[in-house]
XYZ file of C-alpha atoms in Angstrom:
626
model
C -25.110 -23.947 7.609
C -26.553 -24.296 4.076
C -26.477 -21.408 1.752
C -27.160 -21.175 -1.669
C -24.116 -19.802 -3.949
C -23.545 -19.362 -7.436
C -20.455 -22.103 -7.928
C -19.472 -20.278 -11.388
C -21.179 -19.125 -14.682
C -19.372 -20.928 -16.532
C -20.535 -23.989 -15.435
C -24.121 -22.984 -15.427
C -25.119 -24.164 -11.856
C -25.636 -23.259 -8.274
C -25.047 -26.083 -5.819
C -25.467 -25.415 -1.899
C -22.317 -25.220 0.214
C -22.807 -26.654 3.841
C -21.427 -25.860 6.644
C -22.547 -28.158 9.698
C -25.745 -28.624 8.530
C -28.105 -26.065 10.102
C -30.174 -24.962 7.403
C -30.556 -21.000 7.805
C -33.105 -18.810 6.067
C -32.851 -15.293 5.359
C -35.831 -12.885 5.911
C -38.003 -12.924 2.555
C -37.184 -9.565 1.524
C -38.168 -7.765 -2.337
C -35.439 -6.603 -4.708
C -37.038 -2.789 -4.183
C -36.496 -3.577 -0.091
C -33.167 -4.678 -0.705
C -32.036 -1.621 -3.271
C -33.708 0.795 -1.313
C -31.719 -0.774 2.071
C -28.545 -0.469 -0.063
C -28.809 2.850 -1.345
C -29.561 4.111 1.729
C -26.335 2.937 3.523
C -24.362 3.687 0.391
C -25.359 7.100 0.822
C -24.346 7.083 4.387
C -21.003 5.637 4.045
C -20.368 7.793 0.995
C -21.755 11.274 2.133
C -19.337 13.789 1.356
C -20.218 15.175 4.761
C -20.171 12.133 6.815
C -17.747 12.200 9.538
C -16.813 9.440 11.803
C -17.697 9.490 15.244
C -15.051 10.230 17.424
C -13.113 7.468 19.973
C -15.276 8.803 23.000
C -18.872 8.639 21.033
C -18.016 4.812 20.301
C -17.106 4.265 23.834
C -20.157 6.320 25.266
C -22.340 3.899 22.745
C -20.506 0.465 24.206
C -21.450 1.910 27.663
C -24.221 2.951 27.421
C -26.091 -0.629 27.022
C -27.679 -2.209 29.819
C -28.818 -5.687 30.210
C -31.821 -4.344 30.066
C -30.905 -2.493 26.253
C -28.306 -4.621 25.593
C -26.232 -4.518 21.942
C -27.551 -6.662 19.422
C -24.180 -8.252 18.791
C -20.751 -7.567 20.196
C -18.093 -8.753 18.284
C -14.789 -9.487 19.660
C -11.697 -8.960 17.511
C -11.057 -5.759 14.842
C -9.318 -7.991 12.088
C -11.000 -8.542 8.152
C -13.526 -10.978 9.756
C -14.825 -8.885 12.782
C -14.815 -5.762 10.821
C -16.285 -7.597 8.384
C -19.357 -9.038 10.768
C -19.312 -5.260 12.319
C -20.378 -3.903 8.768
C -22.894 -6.732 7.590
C -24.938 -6.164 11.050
C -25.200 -3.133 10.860
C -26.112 -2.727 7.965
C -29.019 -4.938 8.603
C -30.391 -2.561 10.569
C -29.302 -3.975 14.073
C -27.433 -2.457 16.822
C -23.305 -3.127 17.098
C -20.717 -3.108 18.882
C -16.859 -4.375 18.355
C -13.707 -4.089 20.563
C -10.229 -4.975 20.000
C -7.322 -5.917 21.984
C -4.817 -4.264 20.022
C -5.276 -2.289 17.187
C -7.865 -3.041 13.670
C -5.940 -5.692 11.390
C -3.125 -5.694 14.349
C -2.824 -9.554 13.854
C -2.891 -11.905 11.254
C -4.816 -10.041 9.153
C -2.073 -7.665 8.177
C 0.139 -10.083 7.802
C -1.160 -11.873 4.825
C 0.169 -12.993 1.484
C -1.474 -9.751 -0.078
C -3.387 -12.182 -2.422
C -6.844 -12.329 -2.831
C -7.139 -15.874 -4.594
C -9.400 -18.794 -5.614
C -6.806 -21.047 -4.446
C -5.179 -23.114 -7.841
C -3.395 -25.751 -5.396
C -7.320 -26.460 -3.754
C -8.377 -26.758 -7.617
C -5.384 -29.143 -8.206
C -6.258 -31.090 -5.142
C -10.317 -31.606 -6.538
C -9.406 -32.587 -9.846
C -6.745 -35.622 -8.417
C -8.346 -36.472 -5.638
C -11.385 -35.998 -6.595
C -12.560 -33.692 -3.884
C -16.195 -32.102 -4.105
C -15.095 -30.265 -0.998
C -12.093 -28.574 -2.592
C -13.983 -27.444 -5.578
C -16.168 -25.464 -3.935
C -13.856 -23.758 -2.047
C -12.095 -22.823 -5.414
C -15.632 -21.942 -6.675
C -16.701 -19.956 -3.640
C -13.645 -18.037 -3.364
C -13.420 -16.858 -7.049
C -16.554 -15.524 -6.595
C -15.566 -13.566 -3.108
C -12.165 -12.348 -5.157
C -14.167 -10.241 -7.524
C -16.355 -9.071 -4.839
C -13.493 -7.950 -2.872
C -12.036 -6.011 -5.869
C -15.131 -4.222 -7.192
C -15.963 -3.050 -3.469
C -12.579 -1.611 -2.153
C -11.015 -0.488 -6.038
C -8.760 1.817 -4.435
C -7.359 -0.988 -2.641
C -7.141 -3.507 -5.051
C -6.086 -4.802 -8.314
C -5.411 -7.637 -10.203
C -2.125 -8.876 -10.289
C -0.753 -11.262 -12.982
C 1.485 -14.341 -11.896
C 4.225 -16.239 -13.490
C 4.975 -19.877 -13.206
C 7.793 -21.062 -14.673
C 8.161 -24.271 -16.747
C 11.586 -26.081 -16.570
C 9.995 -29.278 -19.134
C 7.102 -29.577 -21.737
C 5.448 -31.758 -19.274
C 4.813 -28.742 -17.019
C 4.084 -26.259 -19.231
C 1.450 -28.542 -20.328
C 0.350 -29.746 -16.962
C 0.100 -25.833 -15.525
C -1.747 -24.556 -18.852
C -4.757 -27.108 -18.480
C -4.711 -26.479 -14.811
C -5.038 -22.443 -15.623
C -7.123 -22.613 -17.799
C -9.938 -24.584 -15.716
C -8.939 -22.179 -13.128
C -10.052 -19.835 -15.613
C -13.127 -21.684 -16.587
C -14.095 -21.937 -13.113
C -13.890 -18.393 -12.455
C -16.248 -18.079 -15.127
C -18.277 -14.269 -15.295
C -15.729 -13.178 -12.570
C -12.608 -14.155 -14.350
C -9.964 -11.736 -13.915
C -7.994 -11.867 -17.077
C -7.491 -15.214 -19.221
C -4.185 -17.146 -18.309
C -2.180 -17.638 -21.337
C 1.361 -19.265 -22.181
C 4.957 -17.209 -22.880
C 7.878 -18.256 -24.607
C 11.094 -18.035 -22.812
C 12.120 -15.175 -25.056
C 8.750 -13.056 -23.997
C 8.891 -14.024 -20.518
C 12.494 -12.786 -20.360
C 10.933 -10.080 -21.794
C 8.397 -9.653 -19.080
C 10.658 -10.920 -15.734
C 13.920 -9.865 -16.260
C 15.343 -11.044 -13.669
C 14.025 -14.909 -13.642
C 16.807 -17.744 -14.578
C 16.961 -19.380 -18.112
C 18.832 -21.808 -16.692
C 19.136 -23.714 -13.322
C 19.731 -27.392 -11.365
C 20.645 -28.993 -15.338
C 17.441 -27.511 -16.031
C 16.360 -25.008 -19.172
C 13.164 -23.062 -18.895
C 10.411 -23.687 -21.474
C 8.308 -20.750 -21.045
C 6.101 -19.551 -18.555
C 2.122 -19.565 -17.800
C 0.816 -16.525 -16.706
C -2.505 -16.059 -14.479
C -3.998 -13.649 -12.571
C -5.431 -13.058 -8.804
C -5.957 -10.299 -6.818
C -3.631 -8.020 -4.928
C -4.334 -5.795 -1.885
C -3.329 -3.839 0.899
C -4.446 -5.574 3.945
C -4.314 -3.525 6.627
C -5.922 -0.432 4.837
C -8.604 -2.493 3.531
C -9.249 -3.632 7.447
C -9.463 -0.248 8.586
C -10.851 0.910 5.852
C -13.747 -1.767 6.908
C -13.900 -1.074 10.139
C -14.306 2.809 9.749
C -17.182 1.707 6.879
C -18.374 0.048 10.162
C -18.302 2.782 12.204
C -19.837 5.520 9.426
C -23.119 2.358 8.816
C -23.330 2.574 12.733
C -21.290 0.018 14.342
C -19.624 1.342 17.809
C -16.239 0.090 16.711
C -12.953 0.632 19.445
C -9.742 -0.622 19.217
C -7.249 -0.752 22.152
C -10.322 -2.211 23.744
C -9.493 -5.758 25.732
C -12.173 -8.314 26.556
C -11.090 -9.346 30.268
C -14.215 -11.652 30.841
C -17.391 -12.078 29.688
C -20.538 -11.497 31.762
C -23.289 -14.567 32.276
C -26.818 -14.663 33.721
C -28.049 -15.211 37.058
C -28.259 -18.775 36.342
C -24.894 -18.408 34.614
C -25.669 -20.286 31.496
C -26.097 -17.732 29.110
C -23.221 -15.475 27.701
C -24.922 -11.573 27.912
C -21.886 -9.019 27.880
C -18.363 -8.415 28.093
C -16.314 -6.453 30.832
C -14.094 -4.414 28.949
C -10.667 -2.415 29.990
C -9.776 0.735 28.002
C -5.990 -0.461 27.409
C -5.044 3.364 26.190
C -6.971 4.469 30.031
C -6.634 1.437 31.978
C -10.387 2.439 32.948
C -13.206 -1.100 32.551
C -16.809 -1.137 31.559
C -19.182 -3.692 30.802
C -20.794 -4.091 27.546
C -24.370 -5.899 27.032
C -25.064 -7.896 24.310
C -28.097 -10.276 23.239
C -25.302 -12.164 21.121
C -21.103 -12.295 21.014
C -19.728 -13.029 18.057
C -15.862 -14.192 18.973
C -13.733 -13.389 16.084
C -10.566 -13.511 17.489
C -8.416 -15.459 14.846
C -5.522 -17.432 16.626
C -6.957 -16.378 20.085
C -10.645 -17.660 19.727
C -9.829 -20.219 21.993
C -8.948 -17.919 24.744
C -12.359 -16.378 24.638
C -14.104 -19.431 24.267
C -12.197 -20.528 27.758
C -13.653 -17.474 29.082
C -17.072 -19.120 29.168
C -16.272 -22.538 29.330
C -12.482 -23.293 30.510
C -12.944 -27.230 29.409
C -13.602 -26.124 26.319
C -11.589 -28.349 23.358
C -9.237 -26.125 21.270
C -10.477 -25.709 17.702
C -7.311 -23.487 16.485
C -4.832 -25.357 14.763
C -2.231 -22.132 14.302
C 0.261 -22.139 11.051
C 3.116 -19.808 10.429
C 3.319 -17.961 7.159
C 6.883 -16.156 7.089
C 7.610 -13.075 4.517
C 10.003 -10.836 3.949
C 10.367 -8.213 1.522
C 13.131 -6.894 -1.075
C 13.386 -3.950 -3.233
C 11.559 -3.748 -5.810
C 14.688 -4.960 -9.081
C 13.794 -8.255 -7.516
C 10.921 -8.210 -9.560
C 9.276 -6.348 -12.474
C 6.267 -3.865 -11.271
C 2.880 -5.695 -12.421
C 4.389 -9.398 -12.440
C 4.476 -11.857 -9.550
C 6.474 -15.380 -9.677
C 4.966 -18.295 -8.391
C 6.704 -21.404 -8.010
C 4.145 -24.201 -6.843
C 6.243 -26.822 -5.648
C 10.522 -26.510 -4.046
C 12.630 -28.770 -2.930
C 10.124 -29.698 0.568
C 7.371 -29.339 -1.422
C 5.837 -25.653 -0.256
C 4.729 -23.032 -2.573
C 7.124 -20.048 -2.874
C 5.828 -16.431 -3.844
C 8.044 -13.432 -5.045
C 5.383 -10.310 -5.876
C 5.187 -6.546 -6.628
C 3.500 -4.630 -3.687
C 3.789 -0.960 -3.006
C 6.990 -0.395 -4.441
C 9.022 -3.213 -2.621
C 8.843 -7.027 -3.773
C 7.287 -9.325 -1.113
C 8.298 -13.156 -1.100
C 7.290 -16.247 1.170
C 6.003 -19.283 1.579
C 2.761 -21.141 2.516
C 2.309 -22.084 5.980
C 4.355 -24.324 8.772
C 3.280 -25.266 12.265
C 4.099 -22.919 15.045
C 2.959 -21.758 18.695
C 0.375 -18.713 19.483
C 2.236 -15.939 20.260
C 0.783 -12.187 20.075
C 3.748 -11.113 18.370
C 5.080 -14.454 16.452
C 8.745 -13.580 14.822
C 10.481 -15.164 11.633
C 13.038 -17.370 12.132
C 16.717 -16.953 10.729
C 16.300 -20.292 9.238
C 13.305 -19.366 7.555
C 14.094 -16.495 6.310
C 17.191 -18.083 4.453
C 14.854 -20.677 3.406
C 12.717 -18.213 1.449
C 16.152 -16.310 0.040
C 17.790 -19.672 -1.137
C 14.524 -21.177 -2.745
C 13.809 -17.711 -5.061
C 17.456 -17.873 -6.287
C 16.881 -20.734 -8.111
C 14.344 -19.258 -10.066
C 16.445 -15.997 -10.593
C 19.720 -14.525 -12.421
C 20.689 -12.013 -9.675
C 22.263 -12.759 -6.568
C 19.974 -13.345 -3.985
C 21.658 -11.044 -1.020
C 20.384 -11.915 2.908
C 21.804 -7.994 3.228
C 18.834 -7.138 1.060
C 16.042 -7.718 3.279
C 14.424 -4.830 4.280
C 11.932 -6.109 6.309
C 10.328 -9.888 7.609
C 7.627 -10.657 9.847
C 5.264 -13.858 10.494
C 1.822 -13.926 11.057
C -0.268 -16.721 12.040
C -3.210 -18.200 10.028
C -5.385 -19.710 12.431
C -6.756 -23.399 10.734
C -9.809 -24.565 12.271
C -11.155 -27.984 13.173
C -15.112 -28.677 13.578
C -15.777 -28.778 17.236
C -18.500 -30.931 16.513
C -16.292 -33.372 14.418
C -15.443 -36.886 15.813
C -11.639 -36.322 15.056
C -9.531 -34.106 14.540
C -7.482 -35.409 11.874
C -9.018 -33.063 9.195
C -7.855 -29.780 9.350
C -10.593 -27.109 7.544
C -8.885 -24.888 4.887
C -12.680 -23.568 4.898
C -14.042 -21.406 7.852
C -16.338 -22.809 10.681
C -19.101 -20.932 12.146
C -20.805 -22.611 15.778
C -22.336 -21.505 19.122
C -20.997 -24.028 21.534
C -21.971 -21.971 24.544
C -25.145 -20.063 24.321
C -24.975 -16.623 23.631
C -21.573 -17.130 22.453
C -21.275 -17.485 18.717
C -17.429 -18.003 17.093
C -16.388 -17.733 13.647
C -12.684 -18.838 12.406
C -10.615 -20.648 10.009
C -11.162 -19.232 6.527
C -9.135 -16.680 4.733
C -8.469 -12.992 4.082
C -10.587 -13.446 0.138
C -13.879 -14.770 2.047
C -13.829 -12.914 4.716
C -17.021 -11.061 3.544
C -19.073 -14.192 3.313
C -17.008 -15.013 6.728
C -19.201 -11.946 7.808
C -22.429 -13.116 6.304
C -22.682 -16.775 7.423
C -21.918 -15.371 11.237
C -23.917 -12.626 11.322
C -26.769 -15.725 10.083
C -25.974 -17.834 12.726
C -25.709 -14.474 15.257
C -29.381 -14.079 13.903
C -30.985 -16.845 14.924
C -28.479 -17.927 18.652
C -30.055 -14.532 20.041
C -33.812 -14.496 18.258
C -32.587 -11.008 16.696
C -35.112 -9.116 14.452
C -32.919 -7.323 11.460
C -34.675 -4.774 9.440
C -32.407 -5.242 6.211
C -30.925 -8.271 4.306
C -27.401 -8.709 3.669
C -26.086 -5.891 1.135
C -22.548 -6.641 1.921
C -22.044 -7.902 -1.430
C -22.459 -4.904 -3.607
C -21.353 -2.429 -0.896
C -18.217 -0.073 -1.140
C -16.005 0.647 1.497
C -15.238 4.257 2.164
C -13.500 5.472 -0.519
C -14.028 3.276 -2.770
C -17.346 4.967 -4.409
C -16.662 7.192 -7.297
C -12.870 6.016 -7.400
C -10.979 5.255 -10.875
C -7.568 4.747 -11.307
C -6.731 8.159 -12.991
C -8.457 9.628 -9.868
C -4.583 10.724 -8.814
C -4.262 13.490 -11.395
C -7.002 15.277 -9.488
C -4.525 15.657 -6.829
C -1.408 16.448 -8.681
C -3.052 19.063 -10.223
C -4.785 20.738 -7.740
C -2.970 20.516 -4.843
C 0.965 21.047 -3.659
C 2.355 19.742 -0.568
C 3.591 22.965 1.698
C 6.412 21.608 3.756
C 7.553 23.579 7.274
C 12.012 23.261 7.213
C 13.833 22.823 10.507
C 14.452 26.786 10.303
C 10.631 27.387 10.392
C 10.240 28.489 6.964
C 7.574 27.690 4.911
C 8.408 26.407 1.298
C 6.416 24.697 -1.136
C 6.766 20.881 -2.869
C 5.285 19.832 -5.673
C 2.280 17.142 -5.575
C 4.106 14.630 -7.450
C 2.722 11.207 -9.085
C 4.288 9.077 -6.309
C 2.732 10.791 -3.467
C -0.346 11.153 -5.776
C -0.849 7.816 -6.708
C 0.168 6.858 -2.718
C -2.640 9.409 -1.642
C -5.436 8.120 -4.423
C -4.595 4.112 -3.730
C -4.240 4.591 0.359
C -7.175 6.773 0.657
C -9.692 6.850 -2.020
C -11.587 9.294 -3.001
C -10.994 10.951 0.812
C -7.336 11.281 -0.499
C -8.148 15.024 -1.226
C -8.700 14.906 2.538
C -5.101 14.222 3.358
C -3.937 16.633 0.355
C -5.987 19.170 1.643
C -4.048 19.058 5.012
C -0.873 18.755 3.494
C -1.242 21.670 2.005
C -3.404 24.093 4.155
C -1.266 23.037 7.383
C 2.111 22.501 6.043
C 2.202 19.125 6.653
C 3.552 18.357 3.130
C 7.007 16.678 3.762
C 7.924 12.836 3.612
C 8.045 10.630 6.839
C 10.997 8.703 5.169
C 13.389 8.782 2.369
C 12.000 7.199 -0.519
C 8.689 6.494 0.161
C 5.766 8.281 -0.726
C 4.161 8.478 3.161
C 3.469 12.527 4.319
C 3.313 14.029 7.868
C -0.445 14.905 6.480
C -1.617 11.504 6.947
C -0.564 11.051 10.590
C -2.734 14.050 11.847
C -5.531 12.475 8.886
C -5.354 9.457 10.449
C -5.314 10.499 14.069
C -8.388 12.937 13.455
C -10.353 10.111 10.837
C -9.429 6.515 11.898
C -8.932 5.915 14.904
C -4.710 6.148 14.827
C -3.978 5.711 18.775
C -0.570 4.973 18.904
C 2.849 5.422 17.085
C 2.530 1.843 16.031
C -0.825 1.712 14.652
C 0.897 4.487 12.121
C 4.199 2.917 10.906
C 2.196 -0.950 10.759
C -1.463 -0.295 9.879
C -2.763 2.718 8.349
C 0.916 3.145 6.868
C 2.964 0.093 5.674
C 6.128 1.806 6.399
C 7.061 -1.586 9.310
C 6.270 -4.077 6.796
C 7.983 -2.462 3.820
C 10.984 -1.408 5.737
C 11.916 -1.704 9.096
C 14.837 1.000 9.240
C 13.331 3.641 7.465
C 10.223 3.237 9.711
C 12.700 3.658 12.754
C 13.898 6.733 11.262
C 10.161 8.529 10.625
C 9.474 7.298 14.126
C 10.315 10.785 15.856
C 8.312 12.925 13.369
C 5.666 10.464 13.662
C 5.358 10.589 17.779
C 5.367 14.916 17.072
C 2.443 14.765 15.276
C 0.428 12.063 17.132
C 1.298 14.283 20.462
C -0.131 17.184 18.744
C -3.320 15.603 17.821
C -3.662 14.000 21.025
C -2.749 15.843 24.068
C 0.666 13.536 25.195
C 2.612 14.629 27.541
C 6.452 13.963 27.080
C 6.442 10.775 29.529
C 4.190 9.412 27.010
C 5.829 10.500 23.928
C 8.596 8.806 25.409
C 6.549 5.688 26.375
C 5.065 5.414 22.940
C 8.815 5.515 21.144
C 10.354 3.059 23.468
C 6.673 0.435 21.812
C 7.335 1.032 18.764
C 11.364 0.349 18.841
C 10.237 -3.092 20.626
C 7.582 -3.458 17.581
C 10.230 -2.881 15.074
C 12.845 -5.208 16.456
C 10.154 -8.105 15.999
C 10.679 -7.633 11.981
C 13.754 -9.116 11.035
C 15.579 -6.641 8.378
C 19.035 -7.318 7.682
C 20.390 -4.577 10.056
C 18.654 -5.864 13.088
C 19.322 -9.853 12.466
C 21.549 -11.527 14.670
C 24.803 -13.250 13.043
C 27.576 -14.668 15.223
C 31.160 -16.169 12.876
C 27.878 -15.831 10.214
C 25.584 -17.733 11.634
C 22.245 -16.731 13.251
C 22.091 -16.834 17.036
């Protein structure tokens, strides 16, 4: 598909960025049409009164098509990229639906680097290589990175990151390379990259080595990419979705898909209510299969001979408290010992670390490795002056990125870092490959292709680009003190007293980041139904944003809690084993359970937990792993 894209102010030109060569057109549309269309949905998304429909209304909605009035487009899979597609169609005016296996951002998508980056080792590969290809990934996704960060504010930030030099060589080799990084960004730079003595970068990362292998450091270059938190910003998307009038369910499992009479066109899904056990079928001019790893598996629903297009790579990280490194400064070192890039960064508190990416298997739950894990904890001590302690770990997982290769390619020797969008089986469109910083252009370029496989007639352009998710409208970054000044979080003791707790700025600043502007929401229940205590020791989460959650997006299960709409799984395993109980409570409260599935849902989310490797639940043997 060929699409015109700015490739960077700075270099004064637009060049066109194919992708299998269909060339698709957009409707002809004014610039009144198109600010009129995105006022309108702004004003939806962002009504103060707007409330999302409830689990049943999105199920009625997914039901209530007929091949006769079938969906527009049904997308399969909740993570960034379906949500993503969910949002853009709809808000071209057309009719949506999206299910999900699991839960939104259950998979890969919340188990991502945290970055949102330009990539500076695709830029490195352009400039040596001399690959056209490369560049305008690097110029594509800089402009996606700022897009992402002005549209979900709450959510992101930029993040500066340190690379340190060891000879002159490199510190003059990674300054030029920055700073045409920077030049590339151009309009959407960040913040300019500059160069640190050792003395100030001391200053700056007080933990990072001097010295280390014979070597002495030289200084450090500093950049800066974006930062997020991944799983909020998917559900955050996909309840966007659901407010611009998308019927979006999770815990919703594609079984098989429907054909004609003829039974060469795809025209629906039959669907099983995992939470009910209860199937429907769904009817839809167009599927749009944006299962990550497991695209395959619904492409073999409509063709079993299919050829496999996911090539599936394992990015392992664990985090660490947050001494290992200073808040508001990430460590990047872009080549160890075997050559992978190695990542130690602020986020929410805790430091995360990893690596890039390693073959592996498709598993629904893929687990780190022991070996891996040591891997990551013996290539960061060489970069720092504190012990590096496996005890540490408070929590690892793995997540799979899943690489696409062109079905229509000859070979499959080259892998695409880029995405791939194709209908190889009519009515049956699939987008993959790609990564978490495009996803919204992901979005666009399928919903194009969606377009024109099923002769669809939208009423609206795409407005995707300057559209903020909820939340994110009206949101600044002192937007906290509203809270700790107006509200206090009422907390019920074990003796059934009432007492009161101070809004403080951790819980403040959790509330205002995690929420948005609706974080007055979750205040406002903290305080009016004494839901104001802590889930866990040390961490900001309150019992108020379990029954928010439940009530306002879609939280169906103890899990979807701890892992997605809180990060208390990824940030640390035990403590989220410990808010477990409290966590069930509420959930049965909002819900109806019964105790045999209170009990059901604790025995899940034990399994879930013991899938991310902390130090407590590792398995050592005379001190190895077994």
């Amino acid at each position: 598909m060929t699409r015109l894209r700015r490739l960077g102010t700075a270099l004064g030109a637009a060049a066109a960025t194919a992708y299998g060569g269909t060339i698709l057109l957009s409707p002809s549309f004014s610039s009144n049409d198109h600010g009129s269309q995105l006022t309108a949905f702004q004003h939806k998304i962002h009504n103060p009164d707007a409330v999302l429909p409830s689990r049943q209304v999105q199920q009625s909605s997914l039901t209530g098509s007929t091949s006769s009035n079938p969906l527009d487009i049904l997308v399969i899979g909740g993570g960034a990229t379906g949500t993503g597609v969910a949002l853009d169609a709809a808000t071209r005016g057309l009719r949506v639906g999206l299910v999900e296996r699991e839960d939104f951002s259950s998979g890969t998508s919340s188990r991502s680097t945290k970055l949102i980056h330009g990539g500076v080792r695709y830029l490195e590969k352009a400039v040596f290589k001399l690959d056209y290809g490369q560049l305008k990934l690097v110029f594509h996704a800089l402009e996606e990175r700022k897009q992402v960060i002005d549209n979900a504010p709450h959510l992101c930030n930029a993040l500066p990151c340190m690379t340190p030099c060891f000879d002159w060589f490199e510190v003059v080799y990674f300054w030029i390379g920055l700073k045409m990084y920077d030049l590339v960004a151009g309009a959407r730079l960040l913040h300019l990259s500059r160069y640190y003595s050792t003395k100030e970068s001391i200053e700056l990362f007080p933990t990072l080595a001097t010295e280390g292998n014979g070597r002495s450091l030289r200084g450090t270059v500093v950049y800066y990419d974006g930062q997020m938190n991944d799983a909020r910003l998917n559900v955050g998307l996909a309840c966007t979705a659901a407010l611009a009038g998308a019927a979006v369910m999770n815990h919703a499992e594609v079984v098989s898909l429907l054909k004609d009479d003829v039974g060469e066109r795809i025209i629906g899904a039959r669907i099983r209510d995992n939470l009910t056990g209860k199937e429907f079928d769904t009817y839809a001019k167009v599927i749009v299969n944006a299962a990550g790893p497991f695209c395959d598996s619904v492409r073999k629903m409509a063709d079993k001979n299919v050829r496999d297009v996911i090539c599936p790579s394992s990015g392992v990280h664990i985090i660490l408290p947050d001494y290992y490194s200073p808040e508001g400064m990430g460590l990047i070192v872009p080549k160890t010992k075997d050559g992978r890039v190695v990542f130690m960064l602020p986020w929410l508190g805790r430091t995360v670390a990893g690596t890039t990416d390693s073959n592996t298997a498709i598993t629904f739950l893929p687990e780190p490795h022991e070996d891996e894990i040591q891997f990551i904890l013996d290539a960061i001590s060489d970069y720092l002056n504190v012990k590096v302690r496996r005890s540490d770990v408070l929590s690892a997982w793995s997540g799979i990125r899943p690489l696409a290769t062109d079905p229509s390619a000859k070979n499959t020797e080259s892998i695409s870092r880029d995405h791939v969008v194709f209908e190889d089986h009519p009515g049956l469109v699939t987008i993959t490959g790609g990564k978490w910083t495009t996803y919204r252009s992901m979005a666009e370029d399928a919903v194009n292709v969606a377009i024109k496989a099923g002769k669809l007639t939208p009423t609206g352009e795409c407005v995707t680009n300057n559209l903020r998710i909820v939340g994110g409208e009206g949101w600044d970054p002192a937007s906290f003190t509203v809270l700790t000044q107006q509200y206090v979080r009422m907390k019920l003791t074990h003796g059934g007293k009432v007492v009161p707790g101070v809004m403080d700025t951790a819980s403040a600043k959790h509330l205002s980041h995690a929420y948005g502007t609706l974080g007055e929401r979750v205040a406002a229940i903290a305080q009016n139904e004494n839901l104001g205590k802590r889930l866990a020791h040390g961490y900001p989460f309150l019992e108020a944003e379990v029954a928010y959650c439940a009530r306002h997006e879609y939280c169906e299960s103890a899990i979807d809690f701890i892992a997605r709409r809180s990060r208390l799984a990824f940030l640390d395993t035990d403590a989220a084993r410990r808010a477990l109980p409290r966590v069930i409570q509420l959930l049965a409260a909002e819900h109806k359970w019964d105790k045999s599935r209170q009990k059901e849902e604790l025995q899940k989310a034990k399994d879930f937990l013991e899938t991310f490797k902390s130090s407590k639940n590792a398995q050592f043997y005379d001190g190895k792993h077994n």
